[in-house]
Short mmCIF file of C-alpha atoms and ligand atoms in Angstrom, two decimals:
data_model
loop_
_atom_site.label_atom_id
_atom_site.label_comp_id
_atom_site.label_asym_id
_atom_site.label_seq_id
_atom_site.Cartn_x
_atom_site.Cartn_y
_atom_site.Cartn_z
CA UNK A 607 211.54 98.22 74.79
CA UNK A 608 208.23 96.70 74.07
CA UNK A 609 204.55 97.04 74.61
CA UNK A 610 203.87 93.91 72.54
CA UNK A 611 200.36 93.15 71.35
CA UNK A 612 199.71 90.37 73.84
CA UNK A 613 200.36 91.37 77.44
CA UNK A 614 202.57 89.21 79.59
CA UNK A 615 200.74 87.58 82.52
CA UNK A 616 202.67 87.80 85.78
CA UNK A 617 202.32 84.52 87.69
CA UNK A 618 200.70 85.37 91.03
CA UNK A 619 201.89 82.06 92.50
CA UNK A 620 205.55 82.95 91.87
CA UNK A 621 206.24 79.36 90.78
CA UNK A 622 209.32 80.33 88.72
CA UNK A 623 210.41 83.84 89.62
CA UNK A 624 213.80 83.73 87.85
CA UNK A 625 212.38 82.01 84.75
CA UNK A 626 209.71 84.70 84.56
CA UNK A 627 212.39 87.40 84.86
CA UNK A 628 214.25 85.81 81.92
CA UNK A 629 211.10 85.60 79.80
CA UNK A 630 210.31 89.25 80.54
CA UNK A 631 213.86 90.31 79.69
CA UNK A 632 213.63 88.49 76.35
CA UNK A 633 210.73 90.81 75.49
CA UNK A 634 212.67 93.92 76.53
CA UNK A 635 213.80 95.95 79.53
CA UNK A 636 210.30 97.41 80.01
CA UNK A 637 207.33 95.18 79.24
CA UNK A 638 203.57 95.71 79.40
CA UNK A 639 202.07 93.01 81.58
CA UNK A 640 199.01 92.04 83.58
CA UNK A 641 198.85 91.20 87.25
CA UNK A 642 196.25 89.00 88.89
CA UNK A 643 192.80 90.59 88.40
CA UNK A 644 193.83 91.93 84.98
CA UNK A 645 195.56 95.00 86.42
CA UNK A 646 197.88 96.54 83.81
CA UNK A 647 201.47 97.16 84.82
CA UNK A 648 204.84 97.86 83.20
CA UNK A 649 207.43 95.34 84.38
CA UNK A 650 211.03 96.60 84.56
CA UNK A 651 213.80 93.99 84.51
CA UNK A 652 216.81 96.02 83.43
CA UNK A 653 219.22 96.98 86.23
CA UNK A 654 220.33 100.35 84.81
CA UNK A 655 216.79 101.38 83.91
CA UNK A 656 215.54 100.31 87.36
CA UNK A 657 218.20 102.46 89.03
CA UNK A 658 217.14 105.40 86.89
CA UNK A 659 213.45 104.99 87.66
CA UNK A 660 214.00 104.46 91.40
CA UNK A 661 215.47 107.95 91.77
CA UNK A 662 213.17 109.66 89.27
CA UNK A 663 210.79 112.12 90.98
CA UNK A 664 208.27 111.37 88.20
CA UNK A 665 207.84 107.91 89.78
CA UNK A 666 205.69 107.62 92.90
CA UNK A 667 204.56 104.87 95.26
CA UNK A 668 201.38 106.71 96.28
CA UNK A 669 198.28 105.19 94.61
CA UNK A 670 195.98 107.81 96.12
CA UNK A 671 197.91 110.63 94.52
CA UNK A 672 199.11 109.09 91.28
CA UNK A 673 197.07 106.05 90.21
CA UNK A 674 193.76 107.20 88.69
CA UNK A 675 192.56 103.57 88.35
CA UNK A 676 192.59 103.30 92.16
CA UNK A 677 190.30 106.34 92.63
CA UNK A 678 191.68 106.97 96.11
CA UNK A 679 190.39 103.58 97.23
CA UNK A 680 186.83 104.24 95.99
CA UNK A 681 187.21 102.03 92.90
CA UNK A 682 185.76 98.55 92.54
CA UNK A 683 189.37 97.40 92.47
CA UNK A 684 189.77 98.33 96.12
CA UNK A 685 186.96 95.86 96.96
CA UNK A 686 187.82 93.04 94.60
CA UNK A 687 191.54 92.98 93.91
CA UNK A 688 193.49 90.47 96.03
CA UNK A 689 196.57 92.73 95.95
CA UNK A 690 194.69 95.87 97.10
CA UNK A 691 196.34 95.92 100.53
CA UNK A 692 199.74 96.39 98.86
CA UNK A 693 198.69 99.85 97.70
CA UNK A 694 196.05 100.80 100.28
CA UNK A 695 198.22 100.85 103.42
CA UNK A 696 199.08 104.37 104.49
CA UNK A 697 202.73 104.29 105.49
CA UNK A 698 206.12 105.45 104.18
CA UNK A 699 206.29 102.67 101.59
CA UNK A 700 203.15 103.92 99.84
CA UNK A 701 203.81 107.62 100.10
CA UNK A 702 205.49 110.31 98.08
CA UNK A 703 207.41 113.54 98.62
CA UNK A 704 206.88 115.36 101.94
CA UNK A 705 204.53 112.63 103.28
CA UNK A 706 207.22 110.06 102.67
CA UNK A 707 209.86 112.18 104.41
CA UNK A 708 207.55 112.75 107.41
CA UNK A 709 206.63 109.07 107.84
CA UNK A 710 210.14 107.73 107.27
CA UNK A 711 211.73 110.17 109.70
CA UNK A 712 209.61 108.79 112.55
CA UNK A 713 211.31 105.40 112.47
CA UNK A 714 214.59 106.02 110.63
CA UNK A 715 216.40 107.05 113.84
CA UNK A 716 215.91 103.59 115.32
CA UNK A 717 217.66 101.85 112.40
CA UNK A 718 220.90 103.73 111.84
CA UNK A 719 224.07 101.62 111.60
CA UNK A 720 225.06 102.80 115.11
CA UNK A 721 221.73 102.00 116.77
CA UNK A 722 221.76 98.63 115.02
CA UNK A 723 225.28 97.69 116.14
CA UNK A 724 224.12 97.95 119.78
CA UNK A 725 221.76 95.04 119.13
CA UNK A 726 224.59 92.61 118.33
CA UNK A 727 224.83 90.87 121.77
CA UNK A 728 221.07 90.40 121.95
CA UNK A 729 220.92 88.93 118.44
CA UNK A 730 223.85 86.63 119.27
CA UNK A 731 222.02 85.40 122.36
CA UNK A 732 218.86 84.63 120.37
CA UNK A 733 220.90 82.84 117.68
CA UNK A 734 222.60 80.66 120.29
CA UNK A 735 219.35 79.84 122.05
CA UNK A 736 217.66 78.84 118.80
CA UNK A 737 220.59 76.74 117.62
CA UNK A 738 220.65 74.96 121.00
CA UNK A 739 217.06 74.02 120.37
CA UNK A 740 217.81 72.89 116.81
CA UNK A 741 220.77 70.84 118.08
CA UNK A 742 218.42 68.95 120.39
CA UNK A 743 216.72 67.36 117.36
CA UNK A 744 217.09 63.58 117.73
CA UNK A 745 219.73 62.05 115.45
CA UNK A 746 218.30 60.84 112.16
CA UNK A 747 215.58 63.51 112.06
CA UNK A 748 215.66 66.30 109.52
CA UNK A 749 215.12 69.91 110.55
CA UNK A 750 213.28 72.66 108.72
CA UNK A 751 215.96 75.27 109.34
CA UNK A 752 213.80 78.03 107.84
CA UNK A 753 210.93 77.35 110.21
CA UNK A 754 212.97 76.34 113.26
CA UNK A 755 215.73 78.92 113.03
CA UNK A 756 215.47 81.71 110.43
CA UNK A 757 211.82 82.50 111.16
CA UNK A 758 211.94 82.64 114.97
CA UNK A 759 215.19 84.62 114.82
CA UNK A 760 213.72 87.31 112.57
CA UNK A 761 210.42 87.60 114.43
CA UNK A 762 212.07 87.77 117.83
CA UNK A 763 214.47 90.51 116.79
CA UNK A 764 211.86 92.72 115.13
CA UNK A 765 209.24 91.77 117.73
CA UNK A 766 211.49 93.00 120.57
CA UNK A 767 212.42 96.19 118.72
CA UNK A 768 208.80 97.00 118.04
CA UNK A 769 207.63 95.83 121.46
CA UNK A 770 205.00 93.37 120.24
CA UNK A 771 203.40 91.76 123.30
CA UNK A 772 204.29 88.06 123.60
CA UNK A 773 200.67 86.89 123.70
CA UNK A 774 199.89 88.57 120.37
CA UNK A 775 203.11 87.76 118.55
CA UNK A 776 202.28 84.35 116.97
CA UNK A 777 198.98 85.51 115.45
CA UNK A 778 200.40 88.83 114.36
CA UNK A 779 203.36 87.36 112.47
CA UNK A 780 201.25 84.58 110.96
CA UNK A 781 198.69 87.04 109.60
CA UNK A 782 201.30 89.47 108.28
CA UNK A 783 203.12 86.49 106.72
CA UNK A 784 199.88 85.43 104.99
CA UNK A 785 199.75 88.83 103.26
CA UNK A 786 202.66 87.64 101.13
CA UNK A 787 200.65 84.74 99.66
CA UNK A 788 199.81 86.65 96.51
CA UNK A 789 197.67 83.94 94.88
CA UNK A 790 195.20 83.70 97.80
CA UNK A 791 191.50 84.30 97.07
CA UNK A 792 189.95 87.70 97.72
CA UNK A 793 187.81 86.14 100.48
CA UNK A 794 190.86 84.77 102.29
CA UNK A 795 192.79 88.01 101.80
CA UNK A 796 189.96 90.14 103.18
CA UNK A 797 189.29 87.83 106.13
CA UNK A 798 193.01 87.98 107.00
CA UNK A 799 193.06 91.76 106.62
CA UNK A 800 190.05 92.22 108.93
CA UNK A 801 191.54 89.97 111.60
CA UNK A 802 194.91 91.67 111.30
CA UNK A 803 193.53 95.20 111.68
CA UNK A 804 191.50 94.06 114.70
CA UNK A 805 194.60 92.57 116.31
CA UNK A 806 196.84 95.56 115.63
CA UNK A 807 194.04 97.78 116.98
CA UNK A 808 194.01 95.70 120.19
CA UNK A 809 197.77 95.92 120.38
CA UNK A 810 197.73 99.71 120.16
CA UNK A 811 195.16 99.83 122.98
CA UNK A 812 197.34 97.46 125.04
CA UNK A 813 200.51 99.46 124.37
CA UNK A 814 198.78 102.72 125.26
CA UNK A 815 198.01 101.23 128.67
CA UNK A 816 201.43 99.61 129.14
CA UNK A 817 204.00 101.54 127.09
CA UNK A 818 207.61 100.39 126.88
CA UNK A 819 210.94 101.55 125.55
CA UNK A 820 210.15 100.35 122.04
CA UNK A 821 209.25 101.53 118.58
CA UNK A 822 205.48 101.03 118.77
CA UNK A 823 205.32 103.05 122.00
CA UNK A 824 207.39 105.77 120.28
CA UNK A 825 204.96 105.83 117.36
CA UNK A 826 201.99 105.99 119.75
CA UNK A 827 203.56 109.01 121.44
CA UNK A 828 204.04 110.61 118.05
CA UNK A 829 200.42 109.97 117.09
CA UNK A 830 199.22 111.50 120.36
CA UNK A 831 201.17 114.59 119.50
CA UNK A 832 199.69 114.64 116.00
CA UNK A 833 200.21 118.34 115.58
CA UNK A 834 203.97 118.19 115.86
CA UNK A 835 204.66 114.71 114.47
CA UNK A 836 201.68 114.64 112.12
CA UNK A 837 201.03 110.90 112.47
CA UNK A 838 197.37 109.92 112.11
CA UNK A 839 195.90 106.84 113.79
CA UNK A 840 195.65 105.02 110.44
CA UNK A 841 199.26 105.87 109.58
CA UNK A 842 200.31 104.60 113.01
CA UNK A 843 198.63 101.22 112.47
CA UNK A 844 199.86 100.91 108.86
CA UNK A 845 203.41 101.84 109.85
CA UNK A 846 203.38 99.09 112.49
CA UNK A 847 202.12 96.64 109.84
CA UNK A 848 204.87 97.68 107.44
CA UNK A 849 207.59 97.29 110.06
CA UNK A 850 206.34 93.82 111.02
CA UNK A 851 206.11 92.64 107.40
CA UNK A 852 209.27 94.24 106.04
CA UNK A 853 211.20 93.36 109.18
CA UNK A 854 210.84 89.58 109.11
CA UNK A 855 209.77 87.91 105.85
CA UNK A 856 212.68 89.46 103.94
CA UNK A 857 215.31 88.43 106.45
CA UNK A 858 213.94 84.89 106.70
CA UNK A 859 214.16 84.58 102.90
CA UNK A 860 217.74 85.81 102.83
CA UNK A 861 218.90 83.34 105.50
CA UNK A 862 216.95 80.57 103.74
CA UNK A 863 218.48 81.32 100.29
CA UNK A 864 222.00 81.86 101.60
CA UNK A 865 221.98 78.50 103.42
CA UNK A 866 220.45 76.76 100.40
CA UNK A 867 223.00 78.30 97.99
CA UNK A 868 225.94 77.31 100.19
CA UNK A 869 224.68 73.76 100.66
CA UNK A 870 224.26 73.37 96.90
CA UNK A 871 227.68 75.00 96.25
CA UNK A 872 229.95 73.42 98.90
CA UNK A 873 233.12 74.68 97.17
CA UNK A 874 231.95 78.23 97.94
CA UNK A 875 231.20 77.42 101.55
CA UNK A 876 234.78 76.12 101.76
CA UNK A 877 236.08 79.49 100.52
CA UNK A 878 234.42 81.17 103.52
CA UNK A 879 235.53 78.48 105.96
CA UNK A 880 239.11 78.81 104.72
CA UNK A 881 239.06 82.62 104.99
CA UNK A 882 239.21 83.19 101.22
CA UNK A 883 235.83 84.92 101.18
CA UNK A 884 233.63 86.60 103.79
CA UNK A 885 230.07 86.26 105.03
CA UNK A 886 229.47 89.69 103.55
CA UNK A 887 230.41 88.25 100.14
CA UNK A 888 227.89 85.44 100.68
CA UNK A 889 225.18 87.87 101.73
CA UNK A 890 225.68 90.17 98.75
CA UNK A 891 225.76 87.33 96.25
CA UNK A 892 222.67 85.72 97.82
CA UNK A 893 220.87 89.09 97.66
CA UNK A 894 221.85 89.46 94.00
CA UNK A 895 221.10 85.86 93.05
CA UNK A 896 217.76 85.52 94.84
CA UNK A 897 216.34 88.93 95.81
CA UNK A 898 214.25 88.18 98.94
CA UNK A 899 211.65 90.67 97.70
CA UNK A 900 211.29 89.71 94.05
CA UNK A 901 208.76 92.41 93.10
CA UNK A 902 207.05 94.99 95.26
CA UNK A 903 203.71 96.39 93.98
CA UNK A 904 203.60 99.21 92.87
CA UNK A 905 204.85 102.50 91.45
CA UNK A 906 203.05 105.05 89.28
CA UNK A 907 204.04 107.56 86.61
CA UNK A 908 203.44 111.06 88.00
CA UNK A 909 203.66 112.40 84.43
CA UNK A 910 204.47 110.96 81.00
CA UNK A 911 207.92 109.39 81.20
CA UNK A 912 209.87 109.16 77.93
CA UNK A 913 212.42 106.36 77.93
CA UNK A 914 214.49 105.61 74.85
CA UNK A 915 211.55 105.60 72.48
CA UNK A 916 208.82 104.29 74.81
CA UNK A 917 206.52 106.48 76.89
CA UNK A 918 205.07 105.31 80.18
CA UNK A 919 201.89 107.39 80.23
CA UNK A 920 201.02 109.46 83.29
CA UNK A 921 199.01 107.37 85.77
CA UNK A 922 200.28 103.98 84.54
CA UNK A 923 201.53 101.48 87.11
CA UNK A 924 204.98 99.89 87.08
CA UNK A 925 206.91 97.30 89.08
CA UNK A 926 210.67 97.18 89.36
CA UNK A 927 211.65 93.52 89.47
CA UNK A 928 214.44 93.35 92.02
CA UNK A 929 214.88 89.64 91.30
CA UNK A 930 215.32 90.17 87.56
CA UNK A 931 217.64 93.16 88.03
CA UNK A 932 220.01 90.95 90.06
CA UNK A 933 220.35 88.55 87.12
CA UNK A 934 220.87 91.20 84.42
CA UNK A 935 223.57 89.88 82.03
CA UNK A 936 224.42 93.47 81.05
CA UNK A 937 225.85 93.85 84.58
CA UNK A 938 226.87 90.30 85.54
CA UNK A 939 227.75 88.84 82.13
CA UNK A 940 226.96 85.39 80.79
CA UNK A 941 227.32 83.83 84.25
CA UNK A 942 224.55 85.95 85.79
CA UNK A 943 222.53 82.79 86.57
CA UNK A 944 225.42 81.25 88.51
CA UNK A 945 225.86 81.66 92.29
CA UNK A 946 229.45 82.87 92.73
CA UNK A 947 230.48 84.69 95.90
CA UNK A 948 233.76 85.77 94.26
CA UNK A 949 232.21 87.64 91.34
CA UNK A 950 233.37 91.24 91.18
CA UNK A 951 229.84 92.55 90.56
CA UNK A 952 228.22 90.87 93.60
CA UNK A 953 227.39 94.22 95.21
CA UNK A 954 225.63 95.47 92.10
CA UNK A 955 222.11 94.54 93.06
CA UNK A 956 219.10 96.56 94.15
CA UNK A 957 217.66 93.95 96.47
CA UNK A 958 217.44 96.57 99.26
CA UNK A 959 215.90 99.02 96.76
CA UNK A 960 217.50 102.30 95.74
CA UNK A 961 216.72 105.99 96.16
CA UNK A 962 214.35 107.52 98.69
CA UNK A 963 212.58 104.25 99.60
CA UNK A 964 215.82 102.28 100.03
CA UNK A 965 215.44 99.75 102.83
CA UNK A 966 215.56 101.27 106.28
CA UNK A 967 216.40 97.90 107.83
CA UNK A 968 219.39 97.00 105.65
CA UNK A 969 222.00 97.41 108.44
CA UNK A 970 219.87 95.25 110.76
CA UNK A 971 219.30 92.60 108.10
CA UNK A 972 223.02 92.45 107.26
CA UNK A 973 223.97 92.09 110.93
CA UNK A 974 221.31 89.49 111.67
CA UNK A 975 222.07 87.38 108.62
CA UNK A 976 225.85 87.43 109.07
CA UNK A 977 225.49 86.36 112.73
CA UNK A 978 223.00 83.68 111.71
CA UNK A 979 225.08 82.20 108.88
CA UNK A 980 228.39 82.17 110.73
CA UNK A 981 226.78 80.50 113.75
CA UNK A 982 224.88 77.86 111.73
CA UNK A 983 227.95 76.72 109.77
CA UNK A 984 230.28 76.84 112.81
CA UNK A 985 227.84 74.74 114.81
CA UNK A 986 226.90 72.28 112.06
CA UNK A 987 229.86 71.91 109.70
CA UNK A 988 228.35 68.72 108.30
CA UNK A 989 225.02 70.36 107.41
CA UNK A 990 223.46 69.04 104.20
CA UNK A 991 220.27 69.46 102.24
CA UNK A 992 217.72 66.74 103.03
CA UNK A 993 215.15 67.47 100.34
CA UNK A 994 214.58 69.51 97.17
CA UNK A 995 213.08 72.92 97.86
CA UNK A 996 209.73 74.33 96.67
CA UNK A 997 209.09 78.05 96.14
CA UNK A 998 206.61 79.93 98.30
CA UNK A 999 203.33 80.86 96.65
CA UNK A 1000 204.17 84.49 96.11
CA UNK A 1001 205.51 86.74 93.38
CA UNK A 1002 206.52 89.28 96.05
CA UNK A 1003 208.24 87.15 98.69
CA UNK A 1004 211.02 84.99 97.23
CA UNK A 1005 211.73 82.13 99.61
CA UNK A 1006 211.12 78.42 100.09
CA UNK A 1007 208.14 76.79 101.75
CA UNK A 1008 210.60 74.89 103.90
CA UNK A 1009 214.33 74.19 103.99
CA UNK A 1010 214.85 70.66 105.25
CA UNK A 1011 218.39 69.86 106.34
CA UNK A 1012 220.34 67.08 107.96
CA UNK A 1013 222.47 68.50 110.78
CA UNK A 1014 225.41 66.18 110.17
CA UNK A 1015 225.48 65.31 113.89
CA UNK A 1016 228.81 66.81 114.86
CA UNK A 1017 227.73 67.11 118.50
CA UNK A 1018 226.96 64.49 121.06
C1 LIG B 1623 217.12 90.86 103.73
C2 LIG B 1623 216.33 91.69 104.30
C3 LIG B 1623 215.59 92.79 103.61
C4 LIG B 1623 215.37 93.03 102.27
C5 LIG B 1623 215.83 92.21 101.09
C6 LIG B 1623 214.59 94.24 102.18
C7 LIG B 1623 214.18 94.80 100.98
C8 LIG B 1623 213.60 96.05 100.87
C9 LIG B 1623 213.32 96.72 99.63
C10 LIG B 1623 213.58 96.15 98.23
C11 LIG B 1623 212.79 97.93 99.92
C12 LIG B 1623 212.44 99.02 98.93
C13 LIG B 1623 211.00 99.01 98.55
C14 LIG B 1623 210.74 99.85 97.31
O1 LIG B 1623 211.25 100.95 97.17
O2 LIG B 1623 210.03 99.34 96.45
C15 LIG B 1623 212.69 98.00 101.36
C16 LIG B 1623 212.13 99.05 102.04
C17 LIG B 1623 211.88 99.01 103.38
N1 LIG B 1623 212.37 98.09 104.29
FE1 LIG B 1623 213.45 96.47 103.88
N2 LIG B 1623 214.33 94.70 103.43
C18 LIG B 1623 214.93 93.86 104.34
C19 LIG B 1623 214.92 93.97 105.71
C20 LIG B 1623 214.24 94.91 106.40
C21 LIG B 1623 214.15 95.00 107.84
C22 LIG B 1623 214.86 94.06 108.82
C23 LIG B 1623 213.34 96.05 108.11
C24 LIG B 1623 212.88 96.61 109.43
C25 LIG B 1623 213.53 96.68 110.45
C26 LIG B 1623 212.94 96.65 106.86
C27 LIG B 1623 212.14 97.76 106.73
C28 LIG B 1623 211.90 98.42 105.53
C29 LIG B 1623 211.07 99.61 105.42
C30 LIG B 1623 210.35 100.30 106.55
C31 LIG B 1623 211.06 99.97 104.08
C32 LIG B 1623 210.32 101.16 103.45
C33 LIG B 1623 211.24 102.33 103.28
C34 LIG B 1623 210.56 103.49 102.59
O3 LIG B 1623 209.53 103.34 101.94
O4 LIG B 1623 211.10 104.61 102.71
N3 LIG B 1623 213.50 95.94 105.85
N4 LIG B 1623 213.20 96.86 101.90
#
């Protein structure tokens, strides 16, 4: 493990997430680095070490409790750091211990495997409707399948579950999506944040007046009964923001990467089409190979943590790199940089996290993505890539700016 004299600079634009993971790993499993704004952080790339840290009670996600540099949001950092919103939001993701349990319990019920399975017919209907629209593209035109299919699918599913009013949906998802652009200027970030909080505030007012059978209405009820549920107004708003962000960007990236990987590895697509491999195999390997959330700021050492000769001092920040962990040669061998849906270790990734913060939406994401992939390739067996892809400008969100495809015109 290394501190190294010269800290590693994490690229805020995310221009080469996997290359950066390799360069970090060459320095060691735990590397001192700097984020945008000069914020010091330990980067963890090793799968086994990540698993250990993710279940270690000496590791917290609550900056207010465990990151002295943050000074409970009173520091200059809170005003000037473009990534401040990633640690300032008050929801389950950024909480620890009993607060985490309390905030997670409020929404966990809605996302069990059983509750999720009930959504299947609705998701199938949305998939069909969107693919009908894609199929109407005039022959000879390419389609951005990320923008025209993966994105509207994910936002409609989570939008309906949450009960986001139709007239607010476009702005809401665009602003939450912009939060993932981690190289944006502080001015742009703060303008977006102000507009977003104003809009979510309006939505809460609107939903109070016209409640529905949805998650936001449930959270509003809980906040009105603060004594029993213990949900403050700020936690209500920040939980809604978390559910919107976590519930769409990630799923869009997974559909995007899985389609891209299959189009660039047609022999593996054939394995699925011939029944030799399953969509679940594709999904796991795509999650391992290109973790949709590459890195998620941040965690903090609750006390000094001794690890094989290196100490992470109490109060230091760390980031588990989910993207790097998925490529760890110690787990996946010398072929870890190869997309292979038949590899025996394809399930050994932490792309949904691990431990108490493990993704609440994993069953929903798995269902949505398997329905999406099977429908796309059944409908367009001649699908092909129309253009090289470019990464999004983010070191958090790992996806492409667009995924341009030729439909192969199987239908009249
Ligand atoms: C492919 C899709 C998805 C991926 C790759 C993904 C990834 C992750 C990861 C890595 C974490 C752990 C964060 C950490 O501990 O650092 C997480 C947590 C979370 N995810 Fe997902 N997610 C996906 C889909 C979803 C969906 C569809 C929803 C909502 C319905 C969702 C809601 C959440 C929430 C609320 C948390 C926070 C849990 C907590 O802090 O206790 N995710 N997700």
